[in-house]
Amino acid sequence: MSYDDSARLLWPRQETMRTSIFSRKIFVALLLASAAARAQESLSSAALDIDLQKTAGKVSPTLYGLMTEEINYSYDGGIYAELVRNRTFHQGWDEPAHWYLMQYGNSRASMHLDNSTGPSANRQLSLKLTVEQADSTNQAGVENEGYWGVPVRANTTYKGSFYAKADDASVGPLTMSIVADDTGKAVASATSPALSTSWKQYNLTLTTGDIEPSAANHIVLTVAHSGAVWLDMVSLFPPTYKNRENGNRIDLMEKLAAMRPAFLRLPGGNYLEGEHIAERFDWKKTIGPLVDRPTHPSPWRYRSSDGMGLLEFLGWCEDLNMRPLLAVYAGYSLEQEHVNPGPDLEPYVQDALEEIEYVTGDSGTKWGAVRAQNGHPAPFPLDYVEIGNEDEFDKSGSYDGRYAQFHDAIKKKYPRLQLIATTPVKSRQPDVIDDHYYKRADEMFAFTHHYDKADRNGPKIFVGEWATREGTPTPNFGAALGDASWMTAMERNSDLIVMASYAPLFVNVNPGGMQWDSDLIGYDALSSYGSPSYYAQVMFSNHIGDEIVDASLQGGGPRLFYSVTRSAASGVVYLKVVNASSAPQPLAIKFTGADKLKSEGKLISLSAKSTAETNTLWQPTRLVPVESSIRGIEASFNHTFAPYSINIVEVAAK
Ligand code: AHR
């Protein structure tokens, strides 16, 4: 019951008992009870003492980064901008999934998968379209439904392409169109030259006119003559971020850019390991021409096109100015399959060394030359290599031995590289240990002191996967509060925690798109939105500086969290205060050791009315950070932080 409710209940009693002393006593008692209720609702004031003369350590410059993998349609149907779903016909049994036969007017045709021919030695699979009857006004062909639709925007150019061959030159050209679901009319279309009788790639340009943006479209490929046509690698790309060929979706890249991530942990997660050894992320099968990539099953129950291959990950890093954090397959897959340390493991160790050479070697090296041939002569920077993923789940206990073998080989050839173990090992001292935490908000709150007293002389910590899991498909405000409390803890301990990355990063919110709920950024084919947790991360990573400032908190509610950091060069102090309570939190802030404090600072605040409040595709910016001025800053000043709020107070100090 709130104070207002209890007050409303009191007055009728007062009316009926007005005259007796007894009734007056009761009234006084009730008034006191009401005051007590009010006192319970307002949190006691807390005191935060900040000693600007004491630095508690350096903030890791790489603290905030990204972790991704093929889950929740993160790449295919997500950041990888390809619009054609199942472009290589690998999904589906008798019928290719997401493809349908199109017979306009009185045309007659059939389609089936043909595993006797394809455009590449690695790809002897294609779609055979047999057209018995067709003409220019009664065309026949196939339709692709895209990833829950095909997004189009006005006056935009799309790059279409496909590999094809015909049984006879009389089949003629093939037309590729983007067709609106509701009108059946093409919003953009282009026609190839007459198809050749041997496999060949065709490239087309499709341009929309003055149309409304929409995802309610499909892609159609048709011919106007009878005959047989084989198709493969059918592709349609919208404009991509920084116009990168085979690149990424612009809105999602812009959202990531706003997070100012320092690194990208790639390629996963469980996706690195695969269910079985043969289904691991086998990097050599993900490089080179798309037509040569065989594709592979991902552990998240759908097949990866491998359009997002190793070089594409590195290009993604380049575009957002992130360092790659390369996780190498270390001989363990999810169905408890492992490779014994020793000679059996040696090919995998060599494979990892070659992968590192592909990333970092100059074009005079064997694998650096392959990278140059793939279109990127310049080597990429690399500081960290992670050996496996979550190897504590390997019940055989082989990780210690497997880690040691990778460790010794990589350190021998690349002594500068920092190596990350996915769980503690005894045989070697890893440079870094990767800890993963998925928790509810109250568990996150209780966990915020986990690293406060941790050993500073052992390996550094990489929190390679973390999230407060409340809310679906994306986290709600309660989760954002859990996340923000955890980020204050990581910042206070960022002398030890060198890197951290939330997981999973993405979710396609369409039915069937999600395999794991509470994901940072949601989207459909056309639009995307950041969850409150996303905005909390944007706030934190954009206001961090490079030093941890000594501070201590006394009193306050049980769900009050803080961190204080600053930029050594500018003297700007970033005070983060998370009030995860439903009541306002008064705070007495005291700065010791500041010669000069600017009396006006900046307050950036993200707050909600309830923990269930959230952002959605339909209300993408319901909860976003709001910036205002905070006045009256001096050596000691008070500020009351709103209920359910995540705050940054930026103070200029000298
Ligand atoms: O982030 C989802 C999964 O959680 C990752 O693939 C795995 O590493 C962890 O168990």
XYZ file of C-alpha atoms and ligand atoms in Angstrom:
664
model
C 0.000 0.000 0.000
C 1.415 3.407 -0.838
C 1.302 6.432 1.431
C -1.469 7.951 -0.696
C -3.635 4.833 -0.416
C -3.252 4.627 3.386
C -4.117 8.330 3.732
C -7.265 7.891 1.673
C -8.332 4.998 3.907
C -7.828 7.041 7.094
C -10.294 9.850 6.593
C -13.588 7.910 6.787
C -12.477 6.474 10.155
C -11.790 9.977 11.422
C -15.338 11.048 10.497
C -17.044 8.234 12.442
C -14.963 8.491 15.642
C -14.563 12.248 15.878
C -16.080 12.864 19.341
C -14.481 10.346 21.682
C -11.049 10.600 23.247
C -10.644 6.961 22.413
C -11.243 7.737 18.796
C -8.717 10.617 18.913
C -6.086 8.213 20.276
C -6.791 5.801 17.496
C -6.581 8.632 14.986
C -3.168 9.716 16.306
C -1.970 6.126 16.189
C -3.160 5.817 12.602
C -1.448 9.050 11.656
C 1.801 7.735 13.087
C 1.345 4.506 11.178
C 0.814 6.525 8.031
C 4.016 8.510 8.638
C 5.856 5.221 9.157
C 4.542 3.943 5.830
C 5.804 7.106 4.176
C 9.221 6.705 5.801
C 9.474 3.129 4.506
C 8.893 4.343 0.987
C 11.632 6.938 0.842
C 15.121 5.482 0.912
C 17.551 6.704 3.514
C 20.167 9.053 2.186
C 23.462 7.522 1.100
C 26.872 9.154 1.117
C 29.386 8.761 -1.666
C 32.915 9.983 -0.898
C 35.090 10.468 -3.955
C 38.782 11.062 -3.408
C 40.091 12.711 -6.554
C 43.638 12.460 -5.253
C 43.556 8.682 -5.241
C 43.524 6.545 -8.367
C 42.380 2.993 -7.759
C 43.789 1.666 -11.049
C 43.652 2.084 -14.792
C 40.442 1.542 -16.704
C 41.096 -1.065 -19.361
C 40.956 0.721 -22.735
C 39.390 -2.435 -24.172
C 36.755 -2.924 -21.479
C 33.690 -2.743 -23.707
C 33.486 -4.887 -26.829
C 31.177 -7.169 -28.780
C 30.547 -10.890 -28.863
C 28.618 -12.416 -31.733
C 27.813 -15.736 -33.272
C 25.294 -17.278 -35.659
C 22.346 -17.496 -33.233
C 18.879 -15.880 -33.434
C 19.537 -15.168 -37.154
C 22.327 -12.813 -36.161
C 24.240 -13.071 -39.445
C 21.938 -14.701 -42.008
C 18.729 -12.698 -41.641
C 20.606 -10.252 -39.420
C 23.705 -8.133 -39.791
C 24.906 -9.882 -42.962
C 22.960 -7.915 -45.537
C 22.066 -10.747 -47.947
C 18.319 -10.689 -48.691
C 17.897 -14.099 -50.368
C 17.218 -16.889 -47.901
C 18.708 -20.327 -48.629
C 20.561 -18.886 -51.614
C 22.456 -22.148 -52.161
C 19.443 -24.476 -51.695
C 21.149 -26.343 -48.853
C 18.094 -26.160 -46.614
C 15.115 -28.399 -47.262
C 14.741 -32.043 -48.253
C 12.713 -32.690 -51.403
C 11.783 -29.045 -51.763
C 14.223 -26.197 -51.194
C 13.148 -24.312 -48.049
C 11.924 -20.718 -48.613
C 11.622 -21.206 -52.404
C 8.355 -21.635 -54.320
C 7.399 -22.306 -57.903
C 5.947 -19.385 -59.889
C 3.718 -20.090 -62.890
C 2.183 -16.911 -64.267
C -0.847 -17.110 -66.611
C -0.879 -20.362 -68.545
C 2.828 -21.152 -68.064
C 3.753 -24.639 -66.832
C 6.892 -25.517 -64.897
C 8.308 -27.689 -62.132
C 11.359 -27.452 -59.885
C 13.539 -29.881 -57.991
C 16.910 -30.059 -56.300
C 19.652 -31.462 -58.493
C 22.728 -32.786 -56.748
C 24.540 -33.684 -59.912
C 25.589 -30.208 -61.024
C 26.657 -26.895 -59.531
C 28.875 -23.886 -60.273
C 31.779 -24.938 -58.040
C 33.708 -28.090 -57.213
C 32.517 -27.558 -53.608
C 28.941 -27.143 -54.688
C 27.390 -29.926 -56.719
C 23.873 -28.875 -55.764
C 21.523 -26.556 -57.603
C 17.850 -25.887 -58.282
C 16.605 -27.202 -61.614
C 13.659 -25.352 -63.090
C 11.996 -27.221 -65.938
C 9.734 -24.974 -67.998
C 7.296 -26.735 -70.305
C 5.492 -23.656 -71.438
C 6.159 -19.924 -71.011
C 6.168 -16.715 -73.025
C 6.868 -13.068 -72.336
C 3.472 -12.389 -70.751
C 3.165 -15.822 -69.092
C 6.564 -16.309 -67.493
C 7.610 -19.160 -65.204
C 10.174 -19.277 -62.468
C 10.813 -19.358 -58.728
C 10.107 -17.140 -55.771
C 12.158 -16.555 -52.608
C 10.458 -15.250 -49.466
C 13.566 -13.652 -47.954
C 14.179 -13.543 -44.220
C 10.600 -12.878 -43.154
C 10.139 -10.558 -46.117
C 12.367 -8.535 -48.391
C 12.968 -4.953 -47.243
C 12.866 -2.185 -49.822
C 13.327 1.558 -49.613
C 12.701 4.377 -52.092
C 15.197 5.231 -54.841
C 17.632 2.552 -53.750
C 19.870 0.347 -55.835
C 20.095 -3.380 -55.087
C 22.789 -5.707 -56.406
C 21.324 -8.920 -57.763
C 23.370 -11.901 -58.868
C 23.040 -15.608 -59.558
C 24.854 -18.509 -61.122
C 22.912 -20.252 -63.876
C 23.083 -22.516 -66.885
C 20.391 -23.522 -69.395
C 20.002 -26.753 -71.354
C 19.613 -24.738 -74.525
C 20.391 -21.179 -75.615
C 16.718 -20.773 -76.614
C 15.770 -20.381 -72.909
C 16.956 -16.781 -73.269
C 17.393 -14.245 -70.449
C 16.281 -14.428 -66.831
C 14.487 -11.585 -65.046
C 14.995 -10.898 -61.361
C 12.335 -8.787 -59.627
C 11.419 -7.578 -56.169
C 7.650 -7.944 -56.041
C 5.280 -6.328 -53.525
C 3.189 -8.955 -51.690
C 0.043 -6.848 -51.683
C 0.017 -5.762 -55.344
C 1.926 -8.541 -57.088
C 3.731 -5.786 -58.978
C 7.497 -5.442 -59.286
C 9.008 -2.517 -57.365
C 12.367 -3.133 -59.059
C 13.434 -5.456 -61.803
C 16.368 -6.295 -64.105
C 16.996 -8.819 -66.867
C 20.172 -10.770 -67.626
C 21.621 -11.531 -71.048
C 20.532 -14.857 -72.578
C 21.639 -17.696 -70.291
C 24.644 -19.715 -71.354
C 24.618 -23.506 -71.504
C 27.506 -23.675 -69.025
C 27.638 -22.327 -65.465
C 28.184 -18.579 -65.339
C 27.575 -15.767 -62.878
C 25.186 -12.962 -63.855
C 25.121 -9.569 -62.125
C 22.130 -7.254 -62.204
C 21.218 -3.848 -60.848
C 17.694 -3.321 -59.529
C 16.583 0.197 -58.593
C 13.405 1.171 -56.784
C 11.392 4.306 -57.506
C 9.509 6.550 -55.152
C 8.035 3.807 -52.961
C 7.122 3.473 -49.280
C 9.632 1.459 -47.238
C 8.283 -2.041 -46.722
C 9.362 -5.586 -45.918
C 6.239 -7.133 -47.464
C 7.952 -8.169 -50.666
C 9.414 -11.274 -52.261
C 12.011 -11.993 -54.941
C 11.046 -13.603 -58.238
C 13.264 -15.051 -60.983
C 11.527 -15.906 -64.252
C 12.169 -16.935 -67.841
C 9.949 -16.419 -70.875
C 10.774 -19.583 -72.850
C 10.548 -23.298 -72.294
C 13.625 -25.318 -71.378
C 15.623 -26.278 -68.306
C 17.496 -23.790 -66.116
C 19.794 -24.586 -63.193
C 20.262 -21.907 -60.519
C 22.646 -21.444 -57.610
C 24.030 -18.722 -55.305
C 21.075 -16.457 -55.941
C 21.830 -13.212 -54.160
C 20.385 -9.756 -53.630
C 22.161 -7.099 -51.623
C 20.923 -3.688 -50.493
C 23.447 -0.898 -49.934
C 25.780 -1.957 -47.115
C 27.641 -0.152 -44.329
C 30.534 1.787 -45.870
C 29.536 0.176 -49.201
C 31.479 -2.945 -48.344
C 31.071 -5.701 -50.936
C 29.273 -8.692 -49.344
C 28.877 -6.384 -46.361
C 26.686 -5.580 -43.397
C 23.280 -4.036 -42.786
C 23.554 -0.299 -42.215
C 21.115 0.254 -39.316
C 22.645 -2.544 -37.233
C 26.198 -1.363 -37.883
C 25.199 2.160 -36.850
C 23.776 0.804 -33.603
C 27.023 -1.036 -32.930
C 29.108 2.024 -33.835
C 27.229 3.994 -31.157
C 28.480 1.473 -28.576
C 32.090 2.377 -29.464
C 33.200 -1.244 -29.067
C 36.923 -1.909 -28.678
C 36.906 -5.506 -29.936
C 34.851 -8.227 -31.580
C 34.991 -11.731 -30.125
C 34.603 -14.003 -33.139
C 33.212 -16.358 -34.338
C 31.404 -17.527 -31.110
C 30.294 -19.060 -28.657
C 28.831 -22.452 -29.315
C 29.005 -21.572 -32.995
C 32.786 -21.987 -32.861
C 32.444 -25.503 -31.481
C 29.481 -26.924 -33.429
C 27.432 -29.870 -32.191
C 29.975 -32.242 -33.747
C 33.620 -31.825 -34.684
C 32.712 -31.824 -38.387
C 30.273 -28.962 -37.720
C 32.785 -26.619 -36.051
C 33.547 -23.194 -37.522
C 36.075 -24.522 -40.021
C 37.580 -21.181 -41.021
C 39.208 -22.365 -44.242
C 35.764 -23.261 -45.588
C 34.550 -19.716 -44.926
C 37.073 -17.781 -47.015
C 37.401 -17.104 -50.733
C 34.636 -16.763 -53.326
C 31.140 -17.241 -51.895
C 30.387 -19.826 -54.546
C 33.122 -22.068 -53.155
C 31.922 -21.969 -49.535
C 30.117 -25.193 -48.747
C 27.961 -23.710 -45.883
C 27.582 -25.611 -42.587
C 25.061 -26.517 -39.859
C 25.163 -24.256 -36.819
C 24.410 -25.563 -33.331
C 21.467 -23.158 -33.173
C 19.317 -25.360 -35.417
C 19.713 -23.704 -38.775
C 22.358 -23.808 -41.459
C 24.855 -21.001 -41.882
C 25.432 -19.647 -45.376
C 28.992 -18.762 -44.295
C 28.601 -15.460 -46.117
C 29.930 -14.111 -42.827
C 33.305 -15.826 -43.130
C 36.595 -15.107 -41.432
C 37.519 -12.215 -43.746
C 34.048 -10.686 -43.376
C 34.442 -10.730 -39.582
C 37.743 -8.921 -39.994
C 36.179 -6.372 -42.368
C 33.475 -5.789 -39.775
C 36.236 -5.044 -37.228
C 37.890 -2.672 -39.682
C 34.634 -0.809 -40.329
C 33.998 -0.171 -36.625
C 37.630 0.312 -35.660
C 37.565 -2.744 -33.375
C 40.344 -5.264 -32.732
C 39.460 -8.848 -33.541
C 39.533 -11.252 -30.588
C 40.026 -14.539 -32.374
C 38.610 -17.701 -30.813
C 40.238 -20.781 -32.357
C 38.619 -24.217 -32.382
C 40.353 -26.219 -29.668
C 39.170 -29.806 -30.164
C 35.874 -29.907 -28.288
C 32.343 -29.925 -29.736
C 29.064 -29.676 -27.882
C 27.950 -33.310 -28.137
C 30.838 -34.249 -25.826
C 33.162 -34.959 -28.750
C 36.765 -34.128 -28.065
C 40.161 -34.632 -29.661
C 42.823 -36.114 -27.414
C 45.842 -33.930 -26.694
C 48.969 -35.170 -28.468
C 49.287 -36.246 -32.105
C 45.494 -36.339 -32.657
C 45.228 -32.668 -31.739
C 48.230 -31.528 -33.776
C 46.298 -30.845 -37.041
C 43.925 -28.569 -35.113
C 46.842 -26.716 -33.534
C 48.385 -26.239 -36.998
C 45.035 -25.040 -38.279
C 44.911 -22.397 -35.526
C 48.474 -21.268 -36.334
C 47.484 -20.925 -39.980
C 44.369 -19.009 -39.004
C 46.476 -16.561 -36.998
C 48.778 -16.219 -40.018
C 45.763 -15.540 -42.244
C 44.762 -12.717 -39.897
C 48.174 -11.220 -39.101
C 50.724 -12.430 -41.659
C 52.008 -10.135 -44.380
C 51.390 -11.157 -47.938
C 54.820 -12.835 -48.042
C 53.512 -15.568 -45.735
C 51.535 -18.522 -47.076
C 48.223 -17.642 -45.440
C 48.798 -13.879 -45.582
C 49.087 -14.371 -49.356
C 45.754 -16.198 -49.401
C 44.177 -13.276 -47.531
C 45.698 -10.868 -50.064
C 44.280 -12.982 -52.855
C 40.912 -12.844 -51.099
C 41.067 -9.047 -51.387
C 42.811 -7.766 -48.242
C 46.597 -7.411 -48.666
C 47.113 -5.558 -45.356
C 47.390 -7.714 -42.226
C 44.947 -7.173 -39.383
C 45.990 -6.346 -35.828
C 45.540 -9.108 -33.256
C 46.261 -9.064 -29.517
C 44.161 -11.864 -28.041
C 43.521 -15.452 -29.078
C 40.984 -17.530 -27.166
C 41.527 -21.294 -27.017
C 38.058 -22.826 -27.430
C 34.799 -21.897 -25.737
C 33.311 -22.927 -22.384
C 35.566 -25.972 -22.111
C 34.373 -26.598 -18.551
C 31.543 -28.504 -20.269
C 34.005 -31.050 -21.711
C 33.396 -33.917 -19.290
C 36.460 -35.827 -20.503
C 38.677 -33.364 -18.618
C 40.899 -32.989 -21.690
C 41.008 -29.175 -21.695
C 44.103 -28.809 -19.544
C 46.109 -30.881 -22.029
C 44.487 -29.333 -25.078
C 45.047 -25.823 -23.742
C 48.731 -26.551 -23.040
C 49.321 -27.818 -26.580
C 47.746 -24.746 -28.198
C 49.416 -22.452 -25.668
C 52.927 -23.752 -26.340
C 52.586 -23.727 -30.127
C 51.053 -20.243 -30.316
C 53.420 -18.685 -27.774
C 56.386 -20.184 -29.664
C 55.402 -18.643 -32.984
C 53.599 -15.546 -31.695
C 55.053 -14.702 -28.241
C 53.342 -11.310 -28.238
C 49.835 -12.748 -28.371
C 47.820 -12.870 -25.151
C 46.125 -16.235 -24.725
C 42.718 -16.728 -23.161
C 41.672 -19.945 -21.445
C 37.956 -20.613 -21.311
C 38.149 -22.148 -17.828
C 40.994 -22.309 -15.282
C 43.821 -24.726 -16.155
C 46.703 -26.001 -14.079
C 49.272 -26.993 -16.700
C 49.997 -23.447 -17.898
C 49.341 -19.931 -16.649
C 46.928 -18.368 -19.153
C 47.197 -14.620 -19.686
C 43.451 -14.250 -19.353
C 40.473 -16.368 -18.210
C 37.092 -16.022 -19.918
C 34.219 -15.967 -17.387
C 30.565 -16.134 -18.503
C 27.575 -14.933 -16.484
C 23.907 -15.163 -17.371
C 21.775 -14.093 -14.405
C 18.496 -12.617 -13.213
C 18.563 -8.994 -12.011
C 18.584 -9.810 -8.292
C 21.427 -12.288 -8.852
C 23.358 -9.632 -10.766
C 22.864 -7.137 -7.916
C 24.165 -9.692 -5.410
C 27.155 -10.436 -7.667
C 28.489 -6.892 -7.961
C 31.272 -7.459 -5.412
C 32.487 -10.690 -7.006
C 35.785 -9.283 -8.275
C 36.378 -6.629 -5.588
C 38.803 -8.793 -3.661
C 39.942 -11.090 -6.477
C 43.635 -11.912 -6.869
C 45.375 -9.206 -8.861
C 48.481 -11.326 -9.494
C 46.881 -14.131 -11.488
C 45.423 -14.092 -15.011
C 43.402 -11.105 -16.124
C 39.674 -11.564 -16.635
C 37.659 -11.439 -19.838
C 33.914 -11.480 -19.152
C 33.321 -12.856 -22.633
C 29.593 -13.424 -22.214
C 27.318 -11.728 -19.735
C 23.706 -10.593 -19.568
C 20.855 -10.077 -17.172
C 18.194 -12.323 -18.633
C 14.788 -10.790 -18.013
C 12.508 -9.909 -20.899
C 11.996 -11.449 -24.289
C 12.986 -11.146 -27.093
C 15.030 -8.272 -25.729
C 15.743 -7.320 -22.104
C 13.320 -5.117 -20.172
C 14.236 -2.298 -17.820
C 14.689 -4.667 -14.863
C 17.402 -6.394 -16.878
C 18.935 -3.039 -17.817
C 19.211 -2.254 -14.099
C 20.926 -5.610 -13.518
C 23.259 -4.920 -16.443
C 24.075 -1.406 -15.284
C 24.800 -2.627 -11.741
C 27.140 -5.220 -13.247
C 28.846 -2.627 -15.435
C 29.559 -0.467 -12.381
C 31.186 -3.556 -10.827
C 33.253 -4.234 -13.955
C 34.362 -0.603 -14.150
C 35.423 -0.565 -10.504
C 37.446 -3.705 -11.259
C 38.636 -2.808 -14.717
C 42.267 -3.020 -13.645
C 41.562 -6.776 -13.554
C 38.734 -7.147 -16.085
C 40.428 -6.273 -19.351
C 37.466 -6.954 -21.624
C 33.768 -7.677 -21.429
C 31.115 -8.449 -24.016
C 27.363 -8.903 -23.635
C 25.751 -11.938 -25.263
C 23.815 -12.586 -27.353
C 24.032 -9.356 -29.243
C 21.248 -9.803 -31.800
C 17.808 -11.307 -32.304
C 15.545 -11.430 -35.308
C 12.195 -10.922 -33.580
C 10.114 -12.701 -36.231
C 8.356 -15.946 -35.168
C 10.999 -18.682 -35.156
C 13.840 -16.186 -35.283
C 14.903 -16.537 -31.664
C 16.706 -19.455 -30.061
C 17.846 -17.600 -26.932
C 15.898 -14.835 -25.247
C 17.069 -11.521 -23.762
C 19.217 -10.291 -26.647
C 20.630 -6.806 -26.824
C 19.343 -5.559 -30.205
C 16.159 -6.685 -31.958
C 15.100 -6.343 -35.582
C 12.981 -7.560 -38.436
C 13.821 -7.252 -42.127
C 13.247 -3.500 -42.243
C 13.832 -1.975 -38.806
C 15.803 -2.457 -35.619
C 15.770 -1.186 -32.059
C 18.006 -1.129 -29.017
C 16.753 -2.587 -25.736
C 17.107 -0.535 -22.539
C 20.189 -2.695 -21.848
C 21.630 -1.532 -25.182
C 21.186 2.109 -24.196
C 22.754 1.433 -20.805
C 25.816 0.075 -22.606
C 25.963 3.021 -24.978
C 25.895 5.320 -21.953
C 28.603 3.457 -20.070
C 31.027 2.871 -22.922
C 30.836 6.489 -24.091
C 31.586 7.883 -20.622
C 34.449 6.033 -19.086
C 37.833 7.786 -19.216
C 41.017 5.938 -18.302
C 41.382 5.969 -14.509
C 39.363 4.398 -11.700
C 38.856 6.968 -8.951
C 38.885 5.900 -5.321
C 35.383 6.161 -3.872
C 33.318 4.634 -1.108
C 29.599 4.412 -0.469
C 27.868 4.400 2.892
C 24.203 3.750 3.482
C 21.462 3.960 0.928
C 19.027 1.344 -0.308
C 20.014 -2.252 -1.004
C 19.929 -1.753 -4.738
C 22.224 1.225 -5.151
C 25.370 0.839 -7.265
C 28.132 3.176 -8.382
C 31.421 3.546 -10.160
C 33.663 6.576 -10.516
C 36.143 6.936 -13.360
C 37.783 9.898 -15.037
C 39.807 11.046 -17.972
C 43.325 11.812 -16.736
C 43.928 14.334 -19.500
C 40.765 16.409 -19.205
C 39.960 15.815 -15.537
C 36.345 15.032 -16.406
C 34.866 12.685 -13.804
C 32.214 10.131 -14.739
C 30.068 9.213 -11.778
C 27.660 6.366 -12.504
C 24.804 5.830 -10.101
C 22.298 3.031 -10.584
C 19.201 3.263 -8.445
C 17.497 -0.087 -9.006
C 14.881 0.659 -6.347
C 11.282 1.773 -6.903
C 11.912 4.744 -4.564
C 13.966 7.903 -5.074
C 17.490 7.688 -3.705
C 18.974 10.807 -2.065
C 22.771 10.857 -2.281
C 25.247 13.161 -0.543
C 28.208 13.413 -2.896
C 31.531 14.612 -1.530
C 34.605 15.333 -3.650
C 37.909 15.407 -1.797
C 41.021 16.841 -3.383
C 39.535 18.910 -6.192
C 41.052 22.359 -6.627
C 38.305 23.385 -8.940
C 34.912 21.896 -9.711
C 32.682 23.306 -12.407
C 29.354 24.014 -10.739
C 27.336 22.888 -13.743
C 27.656 19.310 -14.944
C 25.849 16.959 -17.268
C 23.318 14.366 -16.127
C 22.516 11.541 -18.516
C 19.674 9.436 -17.235
C 17.812 6.355 -18.439
C 14.768 5.532 -16.337
C 11.461 3.690 -16.407
C 8.215 3.520 -14.491
C 8.497 -0.217 -13.900
C 10.988 -3.007 -14.391
C 8.734 -4.476 -17.092
C 8.793 -1.342 -19.241
C 10.803 -1.854 -22.407
C 11.505 -0.976 -26.035
C 10.047 -2.912 -28.942
C 10.068 -2.780 -32.714
C 6.866 -0.742 -32.436
C 8.115 1.547 -29.674
C 11.831 1.509 -30.379
C 12.724 4.596 -28.364
C 10.255 4.426 -25.495
C 13.192 4.272 -23.072
C 16.274 6.222 -24.115
C 18.869 8.232 -22.204
C 17.895 11.838 -21.540
C 20.509 14.535 -21.073
C 20.082 17.521 -18.759
C 22.174 19.927 -16.734
C 22.926 19.413 -13.099
C 23.692 22.623 -11.216
C 25.134 23.438 -7.829
C 28.024 20.993 -7.988
C 30.551 21.724 -5.263
C 32.827 19.797 -2.936
C 29.736 18.533 -1.108
C 26.362 18.497 -2.761
C 23.183 16.439 -2.751
C 21.261 14.899 -5.563
C 18.259 12.590 -5.507
C 18.300 9.895 -8.153
C 14.967 8.893 -9.661
C 13.415 5.465 -8.994
C 14.513 2.776 -11.479
C 17.205 4.926 -13.018
C 20.656 4.532 -14.543
C 22.615 7.776 -14.325
C 25.872 9.326 -15.370
C 26.919 12.581 -13.761
C 29.711 14.195 -15.730
C 31.691 16.674 -13.649
C 34.585 18.841 -14.828
C 37.209 18.739 -12.064
C 40.787 19.921 -11.793
O 25.348 -16.734 -25.875
C 24.693 -17.944 -26.061
C 25.554 -19.155 -25.683
O 25.819 -19.158 -24.327
C 26.924 -19.187 -26.305
O 26.925 -19.725 -27.563
C 27.688 -20.075 -25.377
O 29.054 -19.805 -25.375
C 27.016 -19.850 -24.061
O 26.724 -21.041 -23.434
